[in-house]
Amino acid sequence: MTRRRPPYQLVADVGSVVLVVFILVAYRFFPGGVPGWAFALAWIVAAVVLAGVLTELYLFYREYRTGVLFPMRNASLFILLLSVVGLPVYVAYSFATGQYLGPSTLLLIPVLLAFATRNLFRVHLDAVTLRAKTGFRSPVEVPLFQLQEVAVTDDRITITSAAARPIVLLRAFFFRRHWQALVQKLEEVA
């Protein structure tokens, strides 16, 4: 099943690539030779990327609060949490103390947030689909009516369907409360 990418993700992805290319061109190939209007345009692109990332983070938070998003407890979650909390604090501290980060660093902050957000390992289970991002590849999405088997053991859940590769969820990667809620929802579906 192919899923169209939402506009906020597309804007964040394209804008991130544009910002990285701009930083490479501005500082590696033409240091000091990039006009001021180009930096103003880069700041606008960075603001658009940040708006896309914040939209996605808000949607994650809303899905988490409604009980359909189950984040996996691994480095991707802790990097995202550290980035979301730490980067604004660091930027505020640097401006308060007068330690200027430089435009290249500030322009790349939205890119880092976009990367951390996109790579959050998670399971999304609503009334229609199961979508699991358990690695750095694209998430596996399966409509609930195509699920063939949900095998729950003490340490793992194995989900098979005719439409996609098997999904294996290990208990070690979930908080206890999330694991219990996920098992309960999957048993209701199966």
Short mmCIF file of C-alpha atoms in Angstrom, two decimals:
data_model
loop_
_atom_site.label_atom_id
_atom_site.label_comp_id
_atom_site.label_asym_id
_atom_site.label_seq_id
_atom_site.Cartn_x
_atom_site.Cartn_y
_atom_site.Cartn_z
CA MET A 1 0.00 0.00 0.00
CA THR A 2 1.51 3.30 -1.03
CA ARG A 3 0.91 6.26 1.14
CA ARG A 4 1.20 9.81 -0.08
CA ARG A 5 3.60 11.94 1.87
CA PRO A 6 1.86 14.77 3.76
CA PRO A 7 2.76 18.31 2.61
CA TYR A 8 4.44 19.25 5.90
CA GLN A 9 6.85 16.30 5.53
CA LEU A 10 7.56 17.07 1.88
CA VAL A 11 8.25 20.73 2.67
CA ALA A 12 10.56 19.77 5.54
CA ASP A 13 12.45 17.22 3.42
CA VAL A 14 12.92 19.46 0.38
CA GLY A 15 13.74 22.48 2.54
CA SER A 16 16.33 20.47 4.49
CA VAL A 17 18.09 19.45 1.28
CA VAL A 18 18.02 23.05 0.04
CA LEU A 19 19.51 24.31 3.32
CA VAL A 20 22.31 21.74 3.35
CA VAL A 21 23.20 22.53 -0.28
CA PHE A 22 23.09 26.26 0.49
CA ILE A 23 25.42 25.89 3.49
CA LEU A 24 27.86 23.82 1.41
CA VAL A 25 27.85 26.36 -1.41
CA ALA A 26 28.02 29.40 0.89
CA TYR A 27 30.83 28.19 3.13
CA ARG A 28 32.78 25.67 1.09
CA PHE A 29 32.72 26.95 -2.48
CA PHE A 30 32.03 30.69 -2.13
CA PRO A 31 33.07 31.76 1.38
CA GLY A 32 32.20 35.42 1.82
CA GLY A 33 30.85 35.66 -1.73
CA VAL A 34 27.17 34.86 -1.14
CA PRO A 35 24.90 37.93 -1.26
CA GLY A 36 22.81 38.94 1.74
CA TRP A 37 19.51 38.28 -0.03
CA ALA A 38 20.51 34.61 -0.40
CA PHE A 39 20.92 34.34 3.37
CA ALA A 40 17.55 36.04 3.87
CA LEU A 41 15.98 33.47 1.56
CA ALA A 42 17.75 30.66 3.46
CA TRP A 43 16.27 31.98 6.74
CA ILE A 44 12.80 31.85 5.17
CA VAL A 45 13.41 28.26 4.04
CA ALA A 46 14.65 27.39 7.55
CA ALA A 47 11.48 28.88 9.04
CA VAL A 48 9.34 26.84 6.64
CA VAL A 49 11.26 23.66 7.52
CA LEU A 50 10.82 24.41 11.22
CA ALA A 51 7.08 24.96 10.69
CA GLY A 52 6.82 21.57 8.96
CA VAL A 53 8.75 19.87 11.78
CA LEU A 54 6.65 21.52 14.46
CA THR A 55 3.48 20.43 12.63
CA GLU A 56 4.70 16.84 12.60
CA LEU A 57 5.70 17.00 16.27
CA TYR A 58 2.29 18.38 17.17
CA LEU A 59 0.59 15.56 15.25
CA PHE A 60 2.79 13.01 17.04
CA TYR A 61 1.82 14.53 20.37
CA ARG A 62 -1.88 14.52 19.45
CA GLU A 63 -1.73 10.89 18.31
CA TYR A 64 0.15 9.94 21.48
CA ARG A 65 -2.47 11.63 23.67
CA THR A 66 -5.30 9.81 21.86
CA GLY A 67 -3.55 6.45 22.35
CA VAL A 68 -2.78 5.51 18.74
CA LEU A 69 0.96 6.29 18.72
CA PHE A 70 3.40 4.07 20.60
CA PRO A 71 6.99 5.41 20.50
CA MET A 72 9.74 2.86 20.75
CA ARG A 73 12.21 3.27 23.61
CA ASN A 74 15.54 3.48 21.82
CA ALA A 75 18.10 6.05 20.71
CA SER A 76 15.73 7.63 18.17
CA LEU A 77 13.28 8.63 20.92
CA PHE A 78 15.94 10.02 23.23
CA ILE A 79 17.70 11.92 20.42
CA LEU A 80 14.37 13.49 19.44
CA LEU A 81 13.51 14.42 23.03
CA LEU A 82 16.97 15.86 23.63
CA SER A 83 16.79 17.83 20.39
CA VAL A 84 13.31 19.21 21.03
CA VAL A 85 14.21 20.31 24.57
CA GLY A 86 17.94 20.96 24.30
CA LEU A 87 18.26 22.91 21.08
CA PRO A 88 15.88 25.76 22.01
CA VAL A 89 17.53 25.99 25.44
CA TYR A 90 20.97 26.10 23.84
CA VAL A 91 19.93 28.76 21.33
CA ALA A 92 18.37 30.90 24.08
CA TYR A 93 21.49 30.48 26.23
CA SER A 94 23.80 31.44 23.37
CA PHE A 95 21.82 34.58 22.59
CA ALA A 96 21.59 35.52 26.29
CA THR A 97 25.33 35.14 26.83
CA GLY A 98 26.32 36.71 23.53
CA GLN A 99 27.99 33.61 22.18
CA TYR A 100 26.96 33.82 18.56
CA LEU A 101 26.43 30.43 16.94
CA GLY A 102 26.84 31.65 13.39
CA PRO A 103 24.33 31.47 10.59
CA SER A 104 25.42 28.06 9.32
CA THR A 105 24.74 26.43 12.69
CA LEU A 106 21.43 28.20 13.19
CA LEU A 107 20.26 27.35 9.66
CA LEU A 108 20.99 23.67 10.23
CA ILE A 109 19.01 23.36 13.49
CA PRO A 110 15.68 22.83 11.65
CA VAL A 111 17.43 20.20 9.49
CA LEU A 112 18.57 18.31 12.60
CA LEU A 113 15.07 18.47 14.06
CA ALA A 114 13.58 17.23 10.76
CA PHE A 115 16.02 14.33 10.66
CA ALA A 116 15.36 13.37 14.29
CA THR A 117 11.59 13.59 13.82
CA ARG A 118 11.53 11.56 10.63
CA ASN A 119 13.59 8.75 12.17
CA LEU A 120 11.54 8.24 15.31
CA PHE A 121 10.84 4.52 15.64
CA ARG A 122 7.16 4.12 16.39
CA VAL A 123 3.99 2.09 15.98
CA HIS A 124 0.80 3.80 14.89
CA LEU A 125 -2.34 1.73 15.41
CA ASP A 126 -5.70 3.33 14.75
CA ALA A 127 -9.10 1.93 13.70
CA VAL A 128 -8.00 1.48 10.07
CA THR A 129 -4.28 0.75 9.77
CA LEU A 130 -1.19 -0.46 11.54
CA ARG A 131 1.96 1.46 10.61
CA ALA A 132 5.27 0.43 12.17
CA LYS A 133 8.59 2.20 11.72
CA THR A 134 11.04 -0.18 13.37
CA GLY A 135 14.19 0.76 11.49
CA PHE A 136 15.66 3.36 9.19
CA ARG A 137 13.69 2.12 6.18
CA SER A 138 10.21 3.24 5.28
CA PRO A 139 7.47 2.27 7.71
CA VAL A 140 5.43 -0.86 7.07
CA GLU A 141 1.75 -0.01 6.70
CA VAL A 142 -0.96 -2.65 6.75
CA PRO A 143 -4.72 -2.14 6.72
CA LEU A 144 -6.23 -3.98 9.67
CA PHE A 145 -8.48 -6.08 7.44
CA GLN A 146 -5.34 -7.56 5.79
CA LEU A 147 -3.80 -8.81 9.04
CA GLN A 148 -3.45 -12.57 8.95
CA GLU A 149 -1.98 -13.36 12.35
CA VAL A 150 -0.97 -11.53 15.51
CA ALA A 151 1.21 -13.77 17.68
CA VAL A 152 1.82 -12.38 21.16
CA THR A 153 4.42 -13.92 23.47
CA ASP A 154 6.02 -12.60 26.64
CA ASP A 155 8.82 -10.80 24.81
CA ARG A 156 7.53 -10.07 21.30
CA ILE A 157 4.62 -9.47 18.99
CA THR A 158 4.81 -10.88 15.47
CA ILE A 159 2.31 -9.51 12.96
CA THR A 160 1.91 -11.14 9.57
CA SER A 161 -0.14 -10.03 6.61
CA ALA A 162 -0.43 -10.87 2.95
CA ALA A 163 0.40 -7.32 1.88
CA ALA A 164 3.69 -6.57 3.67
CA ARG A 165 6.72 -8.08 5.34
CA PRO A 166 6.23 -9.43 8.87
CA ILE A 167 6.43 -6.90 11.69
CA VAL A 168 8.26 -7.99 14.83
CA LEU A 169 7.91 -5.77 17.90
CA LEU A 170 10.14 -6.56 20.87
CA ARG A 171 8.96 -5.83 24.38
CA ALA A 172 12.37 -4.40 25.35
CA PHE A 173 11.81 -1.40 23.08
CA PHE A 174 8.55 -0.23 24.68
CA PHE A 175 7.69 1.29 28.01
CA ARG A 176 5.59 -1.09 30.13
CA ARG A 177 2.39 0.95 29.84
CA HIS A 178 2.78 1.30 26.06
CA TRP A 179 3.45 -2.42 25.66
CA GLN A 180 0.34 -3.38 27.61
CA ALA A 181 -1.85 -0.94 25.66
CA LEU A 182 -0.42 -2.14 22.33
CA VAL A 183 -0.97 -5.80 23.21
CA GLN A 184 -4.53 -5.05 24.29
CA LYS A 185 -5.33 -3.14 21.08
CA LEU A 186 -3.80 -5.82 18.88
CA GLU A 187 -5.73 -8.59 20.67
CA GLU A 188 -8.96 -6.66 20.06
CA VAL A 189 -8.12 -6.40 16.36
CA ALA A 190 -7.04 -10.05 15.91
#
